[in-house]
Amino acid sequence: EKSQGESRKLHAPTSSMAPSTLSACICASIFGLARGWWNFAAEIPNGGLVERNGVAWPGVGHLASAGGGPRNPFGEAFARAGYQWTVELCEEDSDGDGQSNGL
C-alpha cells in the first residue's frame, strides 16, 4: 500500500519492436507499394514508355506524372478492366483524344 505522500507514476506505453525492426517494416511497406505500381505499368504494352506532351509520364493511369493519387480516364478504364490489358481496353479511347488506348 502507498504512503500518504507517495504519488503514482504514469508510464507511456512502450513498443516491444526495436527501432531497426520498425525501420525495416516501413521500408518493406514502401517498397511493396512502389513494386505494385510498377507491376501495373508492366501489364500495359509500352507502359514504361508513356509520354504526355513530349514528357515521360511514368504514372500512366494517374493525373500526377509520378503516379499515385487520382486516376485519369485511362486509369479508371484500366481499373474497370480488372487491371488487365484486354482487347476492349486496347480499342477504347479512354481519354477522348480520338486515338485508341492501344495506339
Coordinates of C-alpha atoms in Angstrom, one line a residue:
E1 CA 0.0 0.0 0.0
K2 CA 1.3 3.5 -0.8
S3 CA 2.0 6.0 1.9
Q4 CA 0.1 9.2 2.0
G5 CA 2.7 11.4 0.3
E6 CA 3.7 8.9 -2.4
S7 CA 2.4 9.7 -5.9
R8 CA 1.7 7.2 -8.7
K9 CA 4.0 7.3 -11.6
L10 CA 2.4 7.0 -15.1
H11 CA 4.4 5.4 -17.8
A12 CA 3.9 6.0 -21.5
P13 CA 3.2 2.8 -23.4
T14 CA 6.3 1.4 -25.0
S15 CA 6.7 -0.7 -28.1
S16 CA 8.4 -4.0 -27.9
M17 CA 9.6 -3.5 -31.5
A18 CA 13.2 -2.5 -31.9
P19 CA 13.8 0.7 -33.9
S20 CA 15.7 -1.2 -36.6
T21 CA 12.8 -3.6 -37.0
L22 CA 10.3 -0.7 -37.3
S23 CA 12.5 0.9 -39.9
A24 CA 12.7 -2.4 -41.8
C25 CA 8.9 -2.7 -41.7
I26 CA 8.4 0.8 -43.0
C27 CA 10.9 0.3 -45.9
A28 CA 9.3 -3.0 -46.8
S29 CA 5.9 -1.3 -46.9
I30 CA 7.1 1.5 -49.1
F31 CA 8.9 -1.0 -51.4
G32 CA 5.7 -3.0 -51.7
L33 CA 3.7 0.0 -52.7
A34 CA 6.2 1.0 -55.3
R35 CA 6.6 -2.5 -56.6
G36 CA 2.8 -2.8 -57.0
W37 CA 2.7 0.3 -59.1
W38 CA 5.5 -0.9 -61.4
N39 CA 3.6 -4.2 -61.8
F40 CA 0.6 -2.3 -63.2
A41 CA 2.7 -0.4 -65.7
A42 CA 4.2 -3.7 -66.8
E43 CA 0.7 -5.0 -67.6
I44 CA 0.3 -2.3 -70.3
P45 CA 2.2 -2.7 -73.6
N46 CA 4.8 0.0 -73.6
G47 CA 3.6 1.2 -70.2
G48 CA 7.1 2.3 -69.2
L49 CA 7.3 4.5 -72.3
V50 CA 4.2 6.6 -72.0
E51 CA 4.7 10.3 -72.7
R52 CA 2.4 13.3 -72.3
N53 CA 3.1 16.5 -74.2
G54 CA 6.6 15.0 -75.1
V55 CA 7.5 14.4 -71.4
A56 CA 7.9 11.0 -69.8
W57 CA 4.8 10.0 -67.8
P58 CA 5.8 7.1 -65.6
G59 CA 2.5 7.5 -63.6
V60 CA 0.5 6.1 -66.5
G61 CA -3.1 5.9 -65.4
H62 CA -2.8 8.8 -62.9
L63 CA -3.3 12.6 -63.1
A64 CA 0.2 13.1 -61.5
S65 CA 3.1 12.3 -63.7
A66 CA 4.8 10.4 -60.8
G67 CA 1.7 8.3 -60.2
G68 CA -0.4 7.9 -57.1
G69 CA -3.5 9.9 -56.2
P70 CA -6.5 10.3 -58.5
R71 CA -6.6 8.3 -61.7
N72 CA -7.0 9.8 -65.2
P73 CA -9.7 8.4 -67.6
F74 CA -7.3 5.6 -68.8
G75 CA -6.5 4.6 -65.2
E76 CA -10.3 4.4 -64.4
A77 CA -10.8 2.2 -67.6
F78 CA -7.8 0.0 -66.6
A79 CA -9.3 -0.5 -63.1
R80 CA -12.7 -1.4 -64.6
A81 CA -10.9 -3.9 -66.8
G82 CA -9.6 -5.6 -63.7
Y83 CA -6.1 -4.2 -64.2
Q84 CA -5.7 -6.3 -67.3
W85 CA -4.8 -5.3 -70.8
T86 CA -7.8 -6.5 -72.8
V87 CA -8.8 -6.2 -76.5
E88 CA -11.7 -3.9 -75.4
L89 CA -9.4 -1.7 -73.4
C90 CA -6.9 -1.5 -76.3
E91 CA -9.6 -0.5 -78.7
E92 CA -11.2 2.0 -76.3
D93 CA -10.5 5.8 -76.5
S94 CA -10.5 6.4 -72.7
D95 CA -9.3 10.0 -72.8
G96 CA -11.3 11.1 -75.8
D97 CA -8.4 12.2 -77.9
G98 CA -9.6 10.4 -81.0
Q99 CA -7.0 7.6 -80.7
S100 CA -7.4 4.2 -79.2
N101 CA -5.6 3.3 -76.0
G102 CA -3.5 0.8 -77.9
L103 CA -2.1 3.3 -80.4

